[in-house]
mmCIF file with all atom_site columns, C-alpha atoms and ligand atoms in Angstrom:
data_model
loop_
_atom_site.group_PDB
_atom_site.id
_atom_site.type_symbol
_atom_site.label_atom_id
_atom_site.label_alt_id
_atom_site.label_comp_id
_atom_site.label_asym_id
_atom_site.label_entity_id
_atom_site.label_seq_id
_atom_site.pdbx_PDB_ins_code
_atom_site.Cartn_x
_atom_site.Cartn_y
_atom_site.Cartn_z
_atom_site.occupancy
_atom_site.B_iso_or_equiv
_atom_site.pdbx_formal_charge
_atom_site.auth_seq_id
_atom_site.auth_comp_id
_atom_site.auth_asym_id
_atom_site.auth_atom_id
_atom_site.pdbx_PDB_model_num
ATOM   1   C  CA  . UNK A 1 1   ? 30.786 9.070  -12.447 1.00 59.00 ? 1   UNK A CA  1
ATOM   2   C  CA  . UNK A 1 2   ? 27.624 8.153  -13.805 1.00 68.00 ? 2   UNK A CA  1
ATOM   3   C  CA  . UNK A 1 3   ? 26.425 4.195  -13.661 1.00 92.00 ? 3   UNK A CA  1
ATOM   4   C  CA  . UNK A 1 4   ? 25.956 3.110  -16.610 1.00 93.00 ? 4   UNK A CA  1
ATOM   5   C  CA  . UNK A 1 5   ? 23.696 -0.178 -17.668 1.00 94.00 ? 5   UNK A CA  1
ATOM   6   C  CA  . UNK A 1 6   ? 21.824 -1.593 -20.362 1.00 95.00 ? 6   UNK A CA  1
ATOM   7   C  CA  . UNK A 1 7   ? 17.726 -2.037 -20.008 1.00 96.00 ? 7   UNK A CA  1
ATOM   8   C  CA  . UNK A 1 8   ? 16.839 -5.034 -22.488 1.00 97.00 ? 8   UNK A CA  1
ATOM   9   C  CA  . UNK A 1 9   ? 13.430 -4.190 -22.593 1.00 97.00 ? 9   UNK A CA  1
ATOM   10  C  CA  . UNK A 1 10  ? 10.301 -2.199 -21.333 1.00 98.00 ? 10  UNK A CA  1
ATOM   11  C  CA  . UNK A 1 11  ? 10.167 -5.196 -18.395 1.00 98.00 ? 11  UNK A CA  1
ATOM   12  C  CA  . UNK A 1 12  ? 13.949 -4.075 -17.923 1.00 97.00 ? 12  UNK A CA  1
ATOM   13  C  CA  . UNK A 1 13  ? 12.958 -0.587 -17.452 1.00 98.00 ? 13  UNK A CA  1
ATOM   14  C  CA  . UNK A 1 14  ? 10.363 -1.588 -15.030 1.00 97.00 ? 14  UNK A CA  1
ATOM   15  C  CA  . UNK A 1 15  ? 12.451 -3.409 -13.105 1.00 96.00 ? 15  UNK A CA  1
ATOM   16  C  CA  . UNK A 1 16  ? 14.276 -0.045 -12.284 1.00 96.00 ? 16  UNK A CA  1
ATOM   17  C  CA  . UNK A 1 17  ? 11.623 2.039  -11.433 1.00 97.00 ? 17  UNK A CA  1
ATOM   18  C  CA  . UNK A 1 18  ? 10.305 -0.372 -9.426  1.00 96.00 ? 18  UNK A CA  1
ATOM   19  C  CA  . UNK A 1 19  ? 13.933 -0.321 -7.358  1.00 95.00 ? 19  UNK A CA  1
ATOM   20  C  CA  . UNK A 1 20  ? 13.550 3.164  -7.465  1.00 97.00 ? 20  UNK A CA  1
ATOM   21  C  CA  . UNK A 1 21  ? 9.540  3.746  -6.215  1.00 97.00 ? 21  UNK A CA  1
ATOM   22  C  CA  . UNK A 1 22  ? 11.310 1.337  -3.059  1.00 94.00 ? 22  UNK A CA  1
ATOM   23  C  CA  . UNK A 1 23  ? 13.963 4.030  -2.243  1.00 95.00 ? 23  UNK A CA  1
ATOM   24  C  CA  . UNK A 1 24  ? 12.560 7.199  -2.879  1.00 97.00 ? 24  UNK A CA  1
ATOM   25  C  CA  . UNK A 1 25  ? 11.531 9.430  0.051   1.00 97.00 ? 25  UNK A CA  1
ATOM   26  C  CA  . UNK A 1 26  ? 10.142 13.158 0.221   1.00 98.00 ? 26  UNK A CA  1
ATOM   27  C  CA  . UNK A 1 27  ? 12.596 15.698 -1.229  1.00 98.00 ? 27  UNK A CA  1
ATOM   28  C  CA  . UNK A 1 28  ? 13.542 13.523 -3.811  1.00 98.00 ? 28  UNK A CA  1
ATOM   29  C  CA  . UNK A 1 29  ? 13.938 14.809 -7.124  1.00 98.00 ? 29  UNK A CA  1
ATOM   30  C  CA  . UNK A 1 30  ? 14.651 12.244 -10.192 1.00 98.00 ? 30  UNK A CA  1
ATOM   31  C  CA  . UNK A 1 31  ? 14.903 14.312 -13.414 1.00 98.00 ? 31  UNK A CA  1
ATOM   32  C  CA  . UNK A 1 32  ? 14.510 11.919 -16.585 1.00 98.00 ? 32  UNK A CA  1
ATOM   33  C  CA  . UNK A 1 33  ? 16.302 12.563 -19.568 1.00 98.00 ? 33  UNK A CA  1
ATOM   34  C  CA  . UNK A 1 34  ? 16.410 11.457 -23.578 1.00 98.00 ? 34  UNK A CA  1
ATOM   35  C  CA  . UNK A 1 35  ? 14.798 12.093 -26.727 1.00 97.00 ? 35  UNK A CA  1
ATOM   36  C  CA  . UNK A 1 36  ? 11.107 11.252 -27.536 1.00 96.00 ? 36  UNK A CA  1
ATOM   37  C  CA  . UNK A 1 37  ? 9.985  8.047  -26.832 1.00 96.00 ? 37  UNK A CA  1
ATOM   38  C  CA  . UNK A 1 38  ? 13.148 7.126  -25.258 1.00 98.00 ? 38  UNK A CA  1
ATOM   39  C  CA  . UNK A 1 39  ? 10.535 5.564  -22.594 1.00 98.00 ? 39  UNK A CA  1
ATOM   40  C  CA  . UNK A 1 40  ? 10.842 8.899  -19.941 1.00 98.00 ? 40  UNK A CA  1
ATOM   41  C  CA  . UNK A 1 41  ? 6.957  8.261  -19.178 1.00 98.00 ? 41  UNK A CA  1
ATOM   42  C  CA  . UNK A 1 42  ? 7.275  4.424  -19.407 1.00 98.00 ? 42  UNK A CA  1
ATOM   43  C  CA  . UNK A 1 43  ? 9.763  4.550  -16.467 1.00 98.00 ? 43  UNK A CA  1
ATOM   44  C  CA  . UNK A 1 44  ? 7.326  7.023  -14.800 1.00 98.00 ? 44  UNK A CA  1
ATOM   45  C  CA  . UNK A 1 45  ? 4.196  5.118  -14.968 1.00 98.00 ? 45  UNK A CA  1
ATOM   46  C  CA  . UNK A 1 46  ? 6.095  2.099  -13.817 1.00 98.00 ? 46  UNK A CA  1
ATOM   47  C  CA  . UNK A 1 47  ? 7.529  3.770  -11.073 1.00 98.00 ? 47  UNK A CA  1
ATOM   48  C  CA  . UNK A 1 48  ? 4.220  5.194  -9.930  1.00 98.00 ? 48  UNK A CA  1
ATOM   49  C  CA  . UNK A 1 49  ? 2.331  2.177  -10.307 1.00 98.00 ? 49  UNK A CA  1
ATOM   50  C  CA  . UNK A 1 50  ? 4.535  0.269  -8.267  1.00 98.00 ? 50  UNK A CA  1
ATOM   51  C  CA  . UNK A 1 51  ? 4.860  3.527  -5.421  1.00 98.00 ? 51  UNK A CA  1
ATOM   52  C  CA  . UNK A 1 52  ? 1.093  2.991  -5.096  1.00 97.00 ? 52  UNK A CA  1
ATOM   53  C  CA  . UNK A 1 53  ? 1.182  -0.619 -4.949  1.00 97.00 ? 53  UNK A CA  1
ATOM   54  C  CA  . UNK A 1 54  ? -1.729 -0.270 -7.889  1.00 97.00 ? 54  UNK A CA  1
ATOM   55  C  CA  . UNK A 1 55  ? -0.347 -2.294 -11.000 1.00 96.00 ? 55  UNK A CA  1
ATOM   56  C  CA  . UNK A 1 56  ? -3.543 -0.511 -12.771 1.00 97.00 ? 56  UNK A CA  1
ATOM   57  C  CA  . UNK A 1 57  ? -3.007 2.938  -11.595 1.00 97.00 ? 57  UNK A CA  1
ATOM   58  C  CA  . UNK A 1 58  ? -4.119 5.383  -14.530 1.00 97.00 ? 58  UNK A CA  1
ATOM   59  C  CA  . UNK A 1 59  ? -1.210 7.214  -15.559 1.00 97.00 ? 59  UNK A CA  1
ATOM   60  C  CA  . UNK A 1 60  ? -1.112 9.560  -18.547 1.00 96.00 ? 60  UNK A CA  1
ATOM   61  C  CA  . UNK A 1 61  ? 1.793  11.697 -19.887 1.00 94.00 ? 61  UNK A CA  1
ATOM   62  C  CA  . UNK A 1 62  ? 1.543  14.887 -18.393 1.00 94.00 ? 62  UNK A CA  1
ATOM   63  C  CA  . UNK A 1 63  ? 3.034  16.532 -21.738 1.00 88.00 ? 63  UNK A CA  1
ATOM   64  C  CA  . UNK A 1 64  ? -0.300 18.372 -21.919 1.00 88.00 ? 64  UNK A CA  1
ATOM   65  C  CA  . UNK A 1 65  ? -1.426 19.030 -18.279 1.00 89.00 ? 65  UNK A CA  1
ATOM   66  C  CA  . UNK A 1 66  ? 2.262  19.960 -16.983 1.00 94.00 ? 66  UNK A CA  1
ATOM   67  C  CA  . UNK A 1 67  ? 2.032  17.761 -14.003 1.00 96.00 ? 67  UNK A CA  1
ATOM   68  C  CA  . UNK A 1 68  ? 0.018  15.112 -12.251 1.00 97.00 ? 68  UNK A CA  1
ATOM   69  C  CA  . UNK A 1 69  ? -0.018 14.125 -8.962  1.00 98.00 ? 69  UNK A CA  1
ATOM   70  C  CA  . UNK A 1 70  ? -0.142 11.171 -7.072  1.00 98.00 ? 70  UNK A CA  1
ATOM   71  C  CA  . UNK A 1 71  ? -0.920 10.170 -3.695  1.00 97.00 ? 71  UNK A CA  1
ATOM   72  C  CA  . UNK A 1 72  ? -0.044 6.977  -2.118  1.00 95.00 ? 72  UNK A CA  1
ATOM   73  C  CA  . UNK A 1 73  ? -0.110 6.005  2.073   1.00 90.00 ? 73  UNK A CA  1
ATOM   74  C  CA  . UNK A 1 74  ? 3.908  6.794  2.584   1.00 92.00 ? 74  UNK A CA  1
ATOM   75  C  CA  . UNK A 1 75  ? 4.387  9.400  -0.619  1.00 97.00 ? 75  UNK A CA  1
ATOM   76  C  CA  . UNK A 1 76  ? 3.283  12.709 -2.722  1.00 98.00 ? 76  UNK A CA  1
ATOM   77  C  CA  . UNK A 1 77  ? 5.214  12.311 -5.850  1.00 98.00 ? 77  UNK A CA  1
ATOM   78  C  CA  . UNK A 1 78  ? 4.321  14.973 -9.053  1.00 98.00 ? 78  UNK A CA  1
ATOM   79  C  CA  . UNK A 1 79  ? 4.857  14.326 -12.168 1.00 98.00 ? 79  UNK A CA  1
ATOM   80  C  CA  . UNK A 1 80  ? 6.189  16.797 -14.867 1.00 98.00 ? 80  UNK A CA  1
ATOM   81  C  CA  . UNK A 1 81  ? 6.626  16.746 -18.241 1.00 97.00 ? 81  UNK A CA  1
ATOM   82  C  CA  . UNK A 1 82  ? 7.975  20.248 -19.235 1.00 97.00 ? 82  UNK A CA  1
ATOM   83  C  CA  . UNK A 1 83  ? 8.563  19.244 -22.994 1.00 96.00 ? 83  UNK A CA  1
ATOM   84  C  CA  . UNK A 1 84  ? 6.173  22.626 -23.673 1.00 94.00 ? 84  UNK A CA  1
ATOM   85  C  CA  . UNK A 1 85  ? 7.958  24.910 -21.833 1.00 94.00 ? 85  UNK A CA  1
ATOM   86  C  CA  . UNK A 1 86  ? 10.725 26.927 -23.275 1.00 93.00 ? 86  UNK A CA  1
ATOM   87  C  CA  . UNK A 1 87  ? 12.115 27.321 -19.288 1.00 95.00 ? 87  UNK A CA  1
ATOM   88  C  CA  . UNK A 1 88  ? 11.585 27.706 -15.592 1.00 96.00 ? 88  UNK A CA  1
ATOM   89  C  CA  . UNK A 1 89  ? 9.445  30.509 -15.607 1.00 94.00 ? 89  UNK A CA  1
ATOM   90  C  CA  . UNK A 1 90  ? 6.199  30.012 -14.105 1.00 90.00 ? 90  UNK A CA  1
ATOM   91  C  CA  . UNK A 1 91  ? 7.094  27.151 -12.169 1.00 94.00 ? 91  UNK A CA  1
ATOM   92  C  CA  . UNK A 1 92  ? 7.228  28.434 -9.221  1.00 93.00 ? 92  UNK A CA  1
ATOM   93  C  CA  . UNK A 1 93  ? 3.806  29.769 -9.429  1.00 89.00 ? 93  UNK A CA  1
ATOM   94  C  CA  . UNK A 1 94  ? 2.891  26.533 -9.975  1.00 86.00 ? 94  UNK A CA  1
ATOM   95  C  CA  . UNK A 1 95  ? 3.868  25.140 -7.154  1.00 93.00 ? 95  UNK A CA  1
ATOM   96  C  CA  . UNK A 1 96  ? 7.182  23.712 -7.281  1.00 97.00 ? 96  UNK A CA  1
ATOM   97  C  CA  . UNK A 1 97  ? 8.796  24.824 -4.323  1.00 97.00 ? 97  UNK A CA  1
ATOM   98  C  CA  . UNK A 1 98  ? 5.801  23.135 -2.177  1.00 98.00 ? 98  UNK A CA  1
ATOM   99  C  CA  . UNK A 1 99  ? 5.936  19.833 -4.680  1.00 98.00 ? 99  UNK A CA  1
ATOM   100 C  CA  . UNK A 1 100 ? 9.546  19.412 -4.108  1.00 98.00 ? 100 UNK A CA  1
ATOM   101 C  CA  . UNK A 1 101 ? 8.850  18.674 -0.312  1.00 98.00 ? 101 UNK A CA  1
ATOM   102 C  CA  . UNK A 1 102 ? 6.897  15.521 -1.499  1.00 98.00 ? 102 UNK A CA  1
ATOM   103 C  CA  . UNK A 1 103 ? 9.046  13.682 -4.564  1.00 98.00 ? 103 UNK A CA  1
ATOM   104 C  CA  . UNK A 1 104 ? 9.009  15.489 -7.948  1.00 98.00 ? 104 UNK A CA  1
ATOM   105 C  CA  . UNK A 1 105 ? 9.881  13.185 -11.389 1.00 98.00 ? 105 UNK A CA  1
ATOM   106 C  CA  . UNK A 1 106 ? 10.485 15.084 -14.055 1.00 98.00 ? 106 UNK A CA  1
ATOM   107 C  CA  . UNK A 1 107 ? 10.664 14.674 -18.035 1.00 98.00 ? 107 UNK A CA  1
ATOM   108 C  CA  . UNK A 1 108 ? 12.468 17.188 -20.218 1.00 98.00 ? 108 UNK A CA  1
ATOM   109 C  CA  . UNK A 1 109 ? 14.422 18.559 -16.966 1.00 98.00 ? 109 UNK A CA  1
ATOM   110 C  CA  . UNK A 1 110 ? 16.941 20.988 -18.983 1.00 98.00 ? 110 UNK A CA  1
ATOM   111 C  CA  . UNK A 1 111 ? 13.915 23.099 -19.246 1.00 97.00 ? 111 UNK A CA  1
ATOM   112 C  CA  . UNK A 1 112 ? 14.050 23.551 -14.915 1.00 98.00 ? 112 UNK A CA  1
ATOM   113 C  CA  . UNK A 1 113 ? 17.133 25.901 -15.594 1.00 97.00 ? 113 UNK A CA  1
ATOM   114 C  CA  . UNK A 1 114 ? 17.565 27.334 -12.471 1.00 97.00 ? 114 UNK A CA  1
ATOM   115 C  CA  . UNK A 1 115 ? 15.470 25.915 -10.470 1.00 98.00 ? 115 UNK A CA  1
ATOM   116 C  CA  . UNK A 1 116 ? 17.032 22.156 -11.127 1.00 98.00 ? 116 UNK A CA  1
ATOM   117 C  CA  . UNK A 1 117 ? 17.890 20.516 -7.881  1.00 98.00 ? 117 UNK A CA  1
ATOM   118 C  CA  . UNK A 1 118 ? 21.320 19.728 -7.740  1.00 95.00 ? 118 UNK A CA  1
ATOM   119 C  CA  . UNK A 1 119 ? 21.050 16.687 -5.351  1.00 96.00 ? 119 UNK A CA  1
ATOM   120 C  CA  . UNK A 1 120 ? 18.635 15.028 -8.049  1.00 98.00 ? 120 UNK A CA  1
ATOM   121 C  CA  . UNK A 1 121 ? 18.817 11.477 -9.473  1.00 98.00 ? 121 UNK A CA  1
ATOM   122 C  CA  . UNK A 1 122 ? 19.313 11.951 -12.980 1.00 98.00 ? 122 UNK A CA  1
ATOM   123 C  CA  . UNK A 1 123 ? 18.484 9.237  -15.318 1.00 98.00 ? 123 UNK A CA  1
ATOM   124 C  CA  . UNK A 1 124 ? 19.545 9.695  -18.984 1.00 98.00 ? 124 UNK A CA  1
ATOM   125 C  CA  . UNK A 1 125 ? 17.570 7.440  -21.687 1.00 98.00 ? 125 UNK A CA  1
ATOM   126 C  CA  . UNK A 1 126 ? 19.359 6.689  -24.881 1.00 98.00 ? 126 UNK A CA  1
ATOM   127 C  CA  . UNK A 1 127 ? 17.088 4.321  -27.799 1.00 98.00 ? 127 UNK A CA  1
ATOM   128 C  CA  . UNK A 1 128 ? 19.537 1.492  -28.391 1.00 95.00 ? 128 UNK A CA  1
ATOM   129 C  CA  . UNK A 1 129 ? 17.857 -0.752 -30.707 1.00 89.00 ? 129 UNK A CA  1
ATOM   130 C  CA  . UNK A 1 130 ? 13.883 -1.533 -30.998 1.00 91.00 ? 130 UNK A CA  1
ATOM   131 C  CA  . UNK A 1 131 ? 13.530 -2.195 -27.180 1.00 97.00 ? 131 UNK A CA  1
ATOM   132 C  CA  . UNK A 1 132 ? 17.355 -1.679 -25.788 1.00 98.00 ? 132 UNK A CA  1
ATOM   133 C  CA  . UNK A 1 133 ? 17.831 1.185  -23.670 1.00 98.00 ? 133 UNK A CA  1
ATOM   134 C  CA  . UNK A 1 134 ? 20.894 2.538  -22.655 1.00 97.00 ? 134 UNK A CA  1
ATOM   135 C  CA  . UNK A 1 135 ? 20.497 4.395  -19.267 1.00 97.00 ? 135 UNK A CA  1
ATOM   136 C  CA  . UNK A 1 136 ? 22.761 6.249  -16.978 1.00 96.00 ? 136 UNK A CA  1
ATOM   137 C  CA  . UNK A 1 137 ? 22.420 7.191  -13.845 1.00 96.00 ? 137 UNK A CA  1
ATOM   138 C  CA  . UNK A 1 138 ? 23.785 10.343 -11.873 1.00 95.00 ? 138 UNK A CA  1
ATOM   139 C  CA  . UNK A 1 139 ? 23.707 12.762 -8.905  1.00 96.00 ? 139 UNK A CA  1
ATOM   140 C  CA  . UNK A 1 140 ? 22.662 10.272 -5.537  1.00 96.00 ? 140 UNK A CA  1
ATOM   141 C  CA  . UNK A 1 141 ? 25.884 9.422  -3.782  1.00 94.00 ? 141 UNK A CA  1
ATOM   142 C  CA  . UNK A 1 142 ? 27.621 6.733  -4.676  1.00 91.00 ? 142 UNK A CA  1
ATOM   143 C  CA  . UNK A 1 143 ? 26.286 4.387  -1.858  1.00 91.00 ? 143 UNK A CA  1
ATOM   144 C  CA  . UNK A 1 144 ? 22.419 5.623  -2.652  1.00 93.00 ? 144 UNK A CA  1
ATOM   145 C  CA  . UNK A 1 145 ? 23.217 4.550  -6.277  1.00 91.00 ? 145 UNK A CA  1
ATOM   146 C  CA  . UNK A 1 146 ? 25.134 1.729  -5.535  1.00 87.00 ? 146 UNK A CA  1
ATOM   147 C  CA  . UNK A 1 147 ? 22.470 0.436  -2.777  1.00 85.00 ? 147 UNK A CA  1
ATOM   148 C  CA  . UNK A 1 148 ? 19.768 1.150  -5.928  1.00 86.00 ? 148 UNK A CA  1
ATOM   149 C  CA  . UNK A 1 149 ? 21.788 -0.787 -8.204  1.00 84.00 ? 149 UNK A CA  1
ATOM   150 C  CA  . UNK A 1 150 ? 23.001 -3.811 -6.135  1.00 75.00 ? 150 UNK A CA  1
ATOM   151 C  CA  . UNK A 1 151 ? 18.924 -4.322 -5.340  1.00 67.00 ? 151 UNK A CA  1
ATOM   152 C  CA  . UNK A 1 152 ? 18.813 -4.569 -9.426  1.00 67.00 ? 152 UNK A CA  1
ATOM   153 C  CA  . UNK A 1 153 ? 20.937 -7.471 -9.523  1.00 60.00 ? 153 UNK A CA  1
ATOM   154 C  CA  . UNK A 1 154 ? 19.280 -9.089 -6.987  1.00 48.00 ? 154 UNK A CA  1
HETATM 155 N  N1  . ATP B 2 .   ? 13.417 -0.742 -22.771 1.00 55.81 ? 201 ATP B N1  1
HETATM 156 C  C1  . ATP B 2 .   ? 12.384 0.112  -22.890 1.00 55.81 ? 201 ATP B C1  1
HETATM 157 N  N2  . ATP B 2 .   ? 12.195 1.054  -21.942 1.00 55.81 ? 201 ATP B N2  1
HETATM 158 C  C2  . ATP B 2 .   ? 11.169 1.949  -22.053 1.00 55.81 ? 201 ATP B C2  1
HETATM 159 N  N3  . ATP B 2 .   ? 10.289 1.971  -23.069 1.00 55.81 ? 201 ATP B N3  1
HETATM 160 C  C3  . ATP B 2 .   ? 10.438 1.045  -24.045 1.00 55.81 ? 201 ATP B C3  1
HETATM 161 C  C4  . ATP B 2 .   ? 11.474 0.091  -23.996 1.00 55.81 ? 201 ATP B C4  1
HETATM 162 N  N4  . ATP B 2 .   ? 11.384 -0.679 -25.089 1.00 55.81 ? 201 ATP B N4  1
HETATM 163 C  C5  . ATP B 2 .   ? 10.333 -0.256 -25.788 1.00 55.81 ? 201 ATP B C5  1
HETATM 164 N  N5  . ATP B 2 .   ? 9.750  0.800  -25.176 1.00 55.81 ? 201 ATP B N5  1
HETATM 165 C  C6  . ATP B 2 .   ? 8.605  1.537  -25.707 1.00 55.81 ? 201 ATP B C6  1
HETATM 166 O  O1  . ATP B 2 .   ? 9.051  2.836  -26.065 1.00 55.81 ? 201 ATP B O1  1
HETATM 167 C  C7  . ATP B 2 .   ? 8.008  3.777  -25.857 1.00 55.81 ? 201 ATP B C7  1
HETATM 168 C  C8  . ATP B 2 .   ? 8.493  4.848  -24.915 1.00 55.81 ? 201 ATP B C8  1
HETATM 169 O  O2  . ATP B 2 .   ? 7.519  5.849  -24.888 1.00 55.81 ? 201 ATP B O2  1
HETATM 170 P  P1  . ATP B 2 .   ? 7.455  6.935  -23.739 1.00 55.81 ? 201 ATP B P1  1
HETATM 171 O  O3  . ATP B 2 .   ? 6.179  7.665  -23.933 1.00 55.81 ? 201 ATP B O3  1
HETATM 172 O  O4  . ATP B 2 .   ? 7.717  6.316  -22.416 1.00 55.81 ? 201 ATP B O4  1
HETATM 173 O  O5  . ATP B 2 .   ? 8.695  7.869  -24.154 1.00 55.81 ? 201 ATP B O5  1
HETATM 174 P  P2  . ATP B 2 .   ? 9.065  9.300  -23.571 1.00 55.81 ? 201 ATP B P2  1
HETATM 175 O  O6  . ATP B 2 .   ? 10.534 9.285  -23.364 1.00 55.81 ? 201 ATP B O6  1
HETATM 176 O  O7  . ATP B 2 .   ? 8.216  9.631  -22.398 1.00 55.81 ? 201 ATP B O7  1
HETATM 177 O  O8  . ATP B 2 .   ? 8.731  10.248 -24.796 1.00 55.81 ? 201 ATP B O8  1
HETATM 178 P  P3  . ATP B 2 .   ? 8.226  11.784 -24.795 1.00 55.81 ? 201 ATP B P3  1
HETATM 179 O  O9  . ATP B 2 .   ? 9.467  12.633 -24.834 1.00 55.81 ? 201 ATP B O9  1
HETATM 180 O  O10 . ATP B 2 .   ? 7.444  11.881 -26.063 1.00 55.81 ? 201 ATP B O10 1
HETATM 181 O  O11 . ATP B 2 .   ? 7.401  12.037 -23.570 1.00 55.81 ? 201 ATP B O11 1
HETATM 182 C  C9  . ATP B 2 .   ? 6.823  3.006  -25.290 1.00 55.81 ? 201 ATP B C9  1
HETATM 183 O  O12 . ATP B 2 .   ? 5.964  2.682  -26.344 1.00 55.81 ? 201 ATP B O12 1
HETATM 184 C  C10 . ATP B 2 .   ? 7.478  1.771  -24.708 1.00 55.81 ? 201 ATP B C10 1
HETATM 185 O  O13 . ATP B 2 .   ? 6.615  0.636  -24.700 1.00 55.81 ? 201 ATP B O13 1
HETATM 186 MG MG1 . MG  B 3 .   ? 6.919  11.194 -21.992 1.00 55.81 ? 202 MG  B MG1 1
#
C-alpha cells in the first residue's frame, strides 16, 4: 500500500527530502516519479543539500549530463535523470552496478526497465494546484516508511 500525503508547498517538499537525506544509507535506491516539473529535481536538490549539510550546494538537473554525483563524509549518492533515454541500455556501462553500492536517486525511473531495483523507495509526484503536490510513497517496508513518515509529523 502506498502512503499517500499532500506536500503544500516547495518548503513541504523539502521537508521530506530532508527526512529522507536522514535515513538513507548505501544501497539505497529512491526512484522519483511524475510529469515535468512535478518538482522530481526540487526534491533532489533538497535532499542533497541537506545529505551534505551544504544549504548552498550547487545542484543542477542532470537531464543533460545523465548523472551527477555527490560526495558527502557518511554518503556517495548519484543522481540520474534518464528523461533522454528511451531505456536501460547503456547503463550499465555507465556505471550503475558500482553507483548502486553508494545511494542512486533517480528521475524518469520507468526508463531503468530491467535494471530497476525492486527494494527501491518510490516516490510518485502528482501537480495538484500551483504549489500542491500530491506524493506517494512505495517499496521500503512498512516500518522504514512508517519510521520516515512519523519523523514528518514531528
Ligand atoms: N510543492 C512543490 N514541490 C516541488 N516543487 C514545487 C512545489 N511547488 C512549486 N514547485 C516548483 O515546481 C517546479 C518543479 O520543477 P522541477 O525541475 O523540480 O520538476 P521536475 O519534476 O524535476 O521536472 P523535469 O521532469 O522537467 O525534470 C520548481 O520550479 C519548484 O519551485
Ligand atoms: Mg527534473
Amino acid at each position: 500500500m502506498p502512503r499517500e500525503m499532500i506536500l503544500a508547498d516547495l518548503a513541504a517538499t523539502e521537508a521530506l527530502a530532508v527526512r529522507l537525506a536522514r535515513a538513507l544509507r548505501p544501497g539505497d535506491a529512491v526512484l522519483l516519479e511524475g510529469p515535468l516539473g512535478a518538482g522530481k529535481t526540487a526534491l533532489a536538490r533538497a535532499l542533497l543539500r541537506a545529505a551534505a549539510a551544504n544549504p548552498a550546494l550547487e545542484v543542477p538537473s542532470p537531464s543533460y549530463t545523465l548523472v551527477q554525483t555527490y560526495e558527502t563524509p557518511t554518503l556517495r549518492l548519484h543522481h540520474y535523470d534518464l528523461w533522454r533515454r528511451s531505456g536501460p541500455e547503456g547503463l550499465t556501462e555507465l556505471g550503475w552496478d558500482e553507483a548502486r553500492e553508494d545511494v542512486v536517486l533517480v528521475e524518469w525511473p520507468d526508463r531503468l526497465g530491467h535494471l530497476r531495483p525492486a527494494e527501491a523507495l518510490t516516490i510518485a509526484l502528482t501537480p495538484s494546484g500551483e504549489t500542491a503536490r500530491h506524493a506517494a510513497l512505495a517499496g521500503w517496508p512498512a516500518a522504514r516508511l512508517a519510521a520516515l513518515l512519523l519523523a514528518m509529523s514531528s
